Each structure stands twice: as C-alpha cells, then as structure tokens.
JSON list of C-alpha atoms in Angstrom, two decimals:
[
{"chain": "A", "resi": 1, "resn": "MET", "atom": "CA", "xyz": [-25.41, -41.05, 4.21]},
{"chain": "A", "resi": 2, "resn": "MET", "atom": "CA", "xyz": [-24.33, -38.09, 2.16]},
{"chain": "A", "resi": 3, "resn": "LEU", "atom": "CA", "xyz": [-21.65, -37.31, -0.41]},
{"chain": "A", "resi": 4, "resn": "ALA", "atom": "CA", "xyz": [-18.76, -34.89, 0.11]},
{"chain": "A", "resi": 5, "resn": "ARG", "atom": "CA", "xyz": [-15.33, -34.04, -1.22]},
{"chain": "A", "resi": 6, "resn": "VAL", "atom": "CA", "xyz": [-12.31, -33.85, 1.08]},
{"chain": "A", "resi": 7, "resn": "ILE", "atom": "CA", "xyz": [-11.04, -30.26, 0.82]},
{"chain": "A", "resi": 8, "resn": "GLY", "atom": "CA", "xyz": [-8.62, -30.18, 3.72]},
{"chain": "A", "resi": 9, "resn": "ARG", "atom": "CA", "xyz": [-7.48, -31.46, 7.04]},
{"chain": "A", "resi": 10, "resn": "VAL", "atom": "CA", "xyz": [-8.06, -30.09, 10.54]},
{"chain": "A", "resi": 11, "resn": "VAL", "atom": "CA", "xyz": [-5.39, -30.45, 13.23]},
{"chain": "A", "resi": 12, "resn": "ALA", "atom": "CA", "xyz": [-6.45, -30.33, 16.89]},
{"chain": "A", "resi": 13, "resn": "THR", "atom": "CA", "xyz": [-3.82, -31.00, 19.52]},
{"chain": "A", "resi": 14, "resn": "ALA", "atom": "CA", "xyz": [-6.26, -30.63, 22.42]},
{"chain": "A", "resi": 15, "resn": "LYS", "atom": "CA", "xyz": [-9.30, -32.91, 22.12]},
{"chain": "A", "resi": 16, "resn": "HIS", "atom": "CA", "xyz": [-11.44, -35.42, 24.01]},
{"chain": "A", "resi": 17, "resn": "PRO", "atom": "CA", "xyz": [-9.41, -38.53, 24.95]},
{"chain": "A", "resi": 18, "resn": "SER", "atom": "CA", "xyz": [-11.69, -40.77, 22.84]},
{"chain": "A", "resi": 19, "resn": "LEU", "atom": "CA", "xyz": [-10.60, -38.80, 19.75]},
{"chain": "A", "resi": 20, "resn": "ALA", "atom": "CA", "xyz": [-6.89, -39.36, 20.34]},
{"chain": "A", "resi": 21, "resn": "GLY", "atom": "CA", "xyz": [-5.23, -40.62, 17.17]},
{"chain": "A", "resi": 22, "resn": "GLN", "atom": "CA", "xyz": [-8.22, -39.76, 14.98]},
{"chain": "A", "resi": 23, "resn": "LYS", "atom": "CA", "xyz": [-7.78, -37.74, 11.79]},
{"chain": "A", "resi": 24, "resn": "PHE", "atom": "CA", "xyz": [-10.16, -34.82, 11.14]},
{"chain": "A", "resi": 25, "resn": "LEU", "atom": "CA", "xyz": [-11.08, -33.90, 7.59]},
{"chain": "A", "resi": 26, "resn": "LEU", "atom": "CA", "xyz": [-12.64, -30.76, 6.17]},
{"chain": "A", "resi": 27, "resn": "LEU", "atom": "CA", "xyz": [-15.48, -31.83, 3.88]},
{"chain": "A", "resi": 28, "resn": "GLN", "atom": "CA", "xyz": [-17.45, -29.94, 1.26]},
{"chain": "A", "resi": 29, "resn": "PRO", "atom": "CA", "xyz": [-20.86, -31.61, 0.84]},
{"chain": "A", "resi": 30, "resn": "ILE", "atom": "CA", "xyz": [-21.65, -32.20, -2.83]},
{"chain": "A", "resi": 31, "resn": "ARG", "atom": "CA", "xyz": [-24.56, -33.14, -5.07]},
{"chain": "A", "resi": 32, "resn": "GLN", "atom": "CA", "xyz": [-24.55, -36.24, -7.21]},
{"chain": "A", "resi": 33, "resn": "ASP", "atom": "CA", "xyz": [-23.10, -34.23, -10.12]},
{"chain": "A", "resi": 34, "resn": "GLY", "atom": "CA", "xyz": [-20.15, -33.15, -7.94]},
{"chain": "A", "resi": 35, "resn": "SER", "atom": "CA", "xyz": [-21.23, -29.52, -7.45]},
{"chain": "A", "resi": 36, "resn": "ALA", "atom": "CA", "xyz": [-20.89, -28.00, -3.98]},
{"chain": "A", "resi": 37, "resn": "ARG", "atom": "CA", "xyz": [-23.89, -28.05, -1.66]},
{"chain": "A", "resi": 38, "resn": "GLY", "atom": "CA", "xyz": [-24.04, -26.17, 1.64]},
{"chain": "A", "resi": 39, "resn": "ARG", "atom": "CA", "xyz": [-21.20, -25.21, 3.96]},
{"chain": "A", "resi": 40, "resn": "PRO", "atom": "CA", "xyz": [-17.99, -27.16, 4.67]},
{"chain": "A", "resi": 41, "resn": "LEU", "atom": "CA", "xyz": [-17.88, -29.24, 7.85]},
{"chain": "A", "resi": 42, "resn": "VAL", "atom": "CA", "xyz": [-15.40, -31.17, 9.94]},
{"chain": "A", "resi": 43, "resn": "ALA", "atom": "CA", "xyz": [-15.71, -34.95, 10.16]},
{"chain": "A", "resi": 44, "resn": "VAL", "atom": "CA", "xyz": [-13.68, -37.69, 11.80]},
{"chain": "A", "resi": 45, "resn": "ASP", "atom": "CA", "xyz": [-12.09, -40.00, 9.27]},
{"chain": "A", "resi": 46, "resn": "ALA", "atom": "CA", "xyz": [-13.02, -43.63, 10.03]},
{"chain": "A", "resi": 47, "resn": "ILE", "atom": "CA", "xyz": [-11.51, -45.15, 6.88]},
{"chain": "A", "resi": 48, "resn": "GLY", "atom": "CA", "xyz": [-8.36, -43.32, 5.73]},
{"chain": "A", "resi": 49, "resn": "ALA", "atom": "CA", "xyz": [-9.70, -40.95, 3.07]},
{"chain": "A", "resi": 50, "resn": "GLY", "atom": "CA", "xyz": [-7.39, -38.51, 1.34]},
{"chain": "A", "resi": 51, "resn": "PHE", "atom": "CA", "xyz": [-7.39, -35.00, -0.12]},
{"chain": "A", "resi": 52, "resn": "GLU", "atom": "CA", "xyz": [-9.86, -34.43, -2.98]},
{"chain": "A", "resi": 53, "resn": "GLU", "atom": "CA", "xyz": [-11.42, -37.87, -2.69]},
{"chain": "A", "resi": 54, "resn": "THR", "atom": "CA", "xyz": [-15.18, -38.20, -2.95]},
{"chain": "A", "resi": 55, "resn": "VAL", "atom": "CA", "xyz": [-16.49, -39.79, 0.22]},
{"chain": "A", "resi": 56, "resn": "TYR", "atom": "CA", "xyz": [-19.76, -40.61, 1.87]},
{"chain": "A", "resi": 57, "resn": "TRP", "atom": "CA", "xyz": [-20.34, -39.58, 5.41]},
{"chain": "A", "resi": 58, "resn": "CYS", "atom": "CA", "xyz": [-22.93, -39.84, 8.13]},
{"chain": "A", "resi": 59, "resn": "ARG", "atom": "CA", "xyz": [-23.93, -37.61, 10.98]},
{"chain": "A", "resi": 60, "resn": "GLY", "atom": "CA", "xyz": [-25.47, -37.85, 14.40]},
{"chain": "A", "resi": 61, "resn": "ARG", "atom": "CA", "xyz": [-25.29, -40.98, 16.53]},
{"chain": "A", "resi": 62, "resn": "GLU", "atom": "CA", "xyz": [-24.29, -43.09, 13.52]},
{"chain": "A", "resi": 63, "resn": "ALA", "atom": "CA", "xyz": [-21.08, -41.06, 13.24]},
{"chain": "A", "resi": 64, "resn": "GLY", "atom": "CA", "xyz": [-20.01, -42.09, 16.72]},
{"chain": "A", "resi": 65, "resn": "LEU", "atom": "CA", "xyz": [-20.95, -45.71, 16.03]},
{"chain": "A", "resi": 66, "resn": "ALA", "atom": "CA", "xyz": [-18.62, -45.73, 13.02]},
{"chain": "A", "resi": 67, "resn": "LEU", "atom": "CA", "xyz": [-15.78, -45.00, 15.40]},
{"chain": "A", "resi": 68, "resn": "GLY", "atom": "CA", "xyz": [-16.59, -47.74, 17.86]},
{"chain": "A", "resi": 69, "resn": "GLY", "atom": "CA", "xyz": [-19.31, -46.34, 20.07]},
{"chain": "A", "resi": 70, "resn": "GLU", "atom": "CA", "xyz": [-19.45, -43.40, 22.41]},
{"chain": "A", "resi": 71, "resn": "VAL", "atom": "CA", "xyz": [-17.23, -40.95, 20.52]},
{"chain": "A", "resi": 72, "resn": "PRO", "atom": "CA", "xyz": [-18.23, -37.27, 20.69]},
{"chain": "A", "resi": 73, "resn": "THR", "atom": "CA", "xyz": [-18.56, -36.37, 17.01]},
{"chain": "A", "resi": 74, "resn": "ASP", "atom": "CA", "xyz": [-21.30, -35.04, 14.75]},
{"chain": "A", "resi": 75, "resn": "ALA", "atom": "CA", "xyz": [-19.92, -36.41, 11.48]},
{"chain": "A", "resi": 76, "resn": "ALA", "atom": "CA", "xyz": [-17.75, -39.29, 10.29]},
{"chain": "A", "resi": 77, "resn": "VAL", "atom": "CA", "xyz": [-16.38, -40.33, 6.90]},
{"chain": "A", "resi": 78, "resn": "VAL", "atom": "CA", "xyz": [-17.45, -43.95, 6.43]},
{"chain": "A", "resi": 79, "resn": "GLY", "atom": "CA", "xyz": [-16.69, -44.69, 2.77]},
{"chain": "A", "resi": 80, "resn": "ILE", "atom": "CA", "xyz": [-14.62, -43.68, -0.26]},
{"chain": "A", "resi": 81, "resn": "VAL", "atom": "CA", "xyz": [-16.64, -43.40, -3.47]},
{"chain": "A", "resi": 82, "resn": "ASP", "atom": "CA", "xyz": [-15.26, -45.19, -6.53]},
{"chain": "A", "resi": 83, "resn": "ALA", "atom": "CA", "xyz": [-18.07, -44.23, -8.92]},
{"chain": "A", "resi": 84, "resn": "ILE", "atom": "CA", "xyz": [-21.54, -42.73, -8.96]},
{"chain": "A", "resi": 85, "resn": "THR", "atom": "CA", "xyz": [-24.06, -44.09, -11.44]},
{"chain": "A", "resi": 86, "resn": "ALA", "atom": "CA", "xyz": [-27.63, -42.86, -11.82]},
{"chain": "A", "resi": 87, "resn": "GLY", "atom": "CA", "xyz": [-28.89, -43.53, -15.31]},
{"chain": "A", "resi": 88, "resn": "SER", "atom": "CA", "xyz": [-25.81, -41.99, -16.90]},
{"chain": "A", "resi": 89, "resn": "PRO", "atom": "CA", "xyz": [-22.08, -42.78, -17.10]},
{"chain": "A", "resi": 90, "resn": "PRO", "atom": "CA", "xyz": [-20.04, -42.59, -13.84]},
{"chain": "A", "resi": 91, "resn": "ALA", "atom": "CA", "xyz": [-19.64, -38.95, -12.76]},
{"chain": "A", "resi": 92, "resn": "ALA", "atom": "CA", "xyz": [-17.25, -38.77, -9.84]},
{"chain": "A", "resi": 93, "resn": "GLY", "atom": "CA", "xyz": [-15.03, -40.72, -7.55]},
{"chain": "A", "resi": 94, "resn": "ARG", "atom": "CA", "xyz": [-11.56, -42.08, -7.14]},
{"chain": "A", "resi": 95, "resn": "ALA", "atom": "CA", "xyz": [-11.50, -43.99, -10.44]},
{"chain": "A", "resi": 96, "resn": "SER", "atom": "CA", "xyz": [-12.29, -40.91, -12.55]},
{"chain": "A", "resi": 97, "resn": "ARG", "atom": "CA", "xyz": [-9.41, -38.78, -11.22]}
]
C-alpha cells in the first residue's frame, strides 16, 4: 500500500456496469513527509475519503478485491490515514488538519 493525498474528484457518467455508484478520486502520491511523489492518478474510493485527506491506496488485483472482486480498476483507496509516525512526532493525516 502507498500514501496519497486526495486532490480532486473525477466524474464519469459512462463506465463499466460494475463501477456504477462508485466514486473516483484524483490522488497525488506522497512521501512519508507529505511531499508530492510522482504523477497524480485516479482511484476508486472504497471507504468514503474526502478532499485533502491523506489516504493509503493499493493497485493491481488488490484494488479490485477491495471493491468486492472482479472490478476493472488499477487503483483503490482502502484507508484514511489518521497519523504517520516513524521515529518522530506525527507528520500528516486527518488529525493534524
């Protein structure tokens, strides 16, 4: 799993039937210190994350499994981060905003 920040939402009115009712989020992958890493990507929201929240996400087959099985997606948001601790005080997450 990887960390990202929700930077937007993607609306798609035409999509595969198994994605009906799913929310798509625009994610910016981040490092542990909260700085941007790589290019933004679209992920299916499996948990109800919101704008500017720090989340963890997975890709590949695990992304489809988070949505109940055979769902055609490359990435899914599977958790909302409350805090990140790695030998220093908490750096990012919902509680620090």
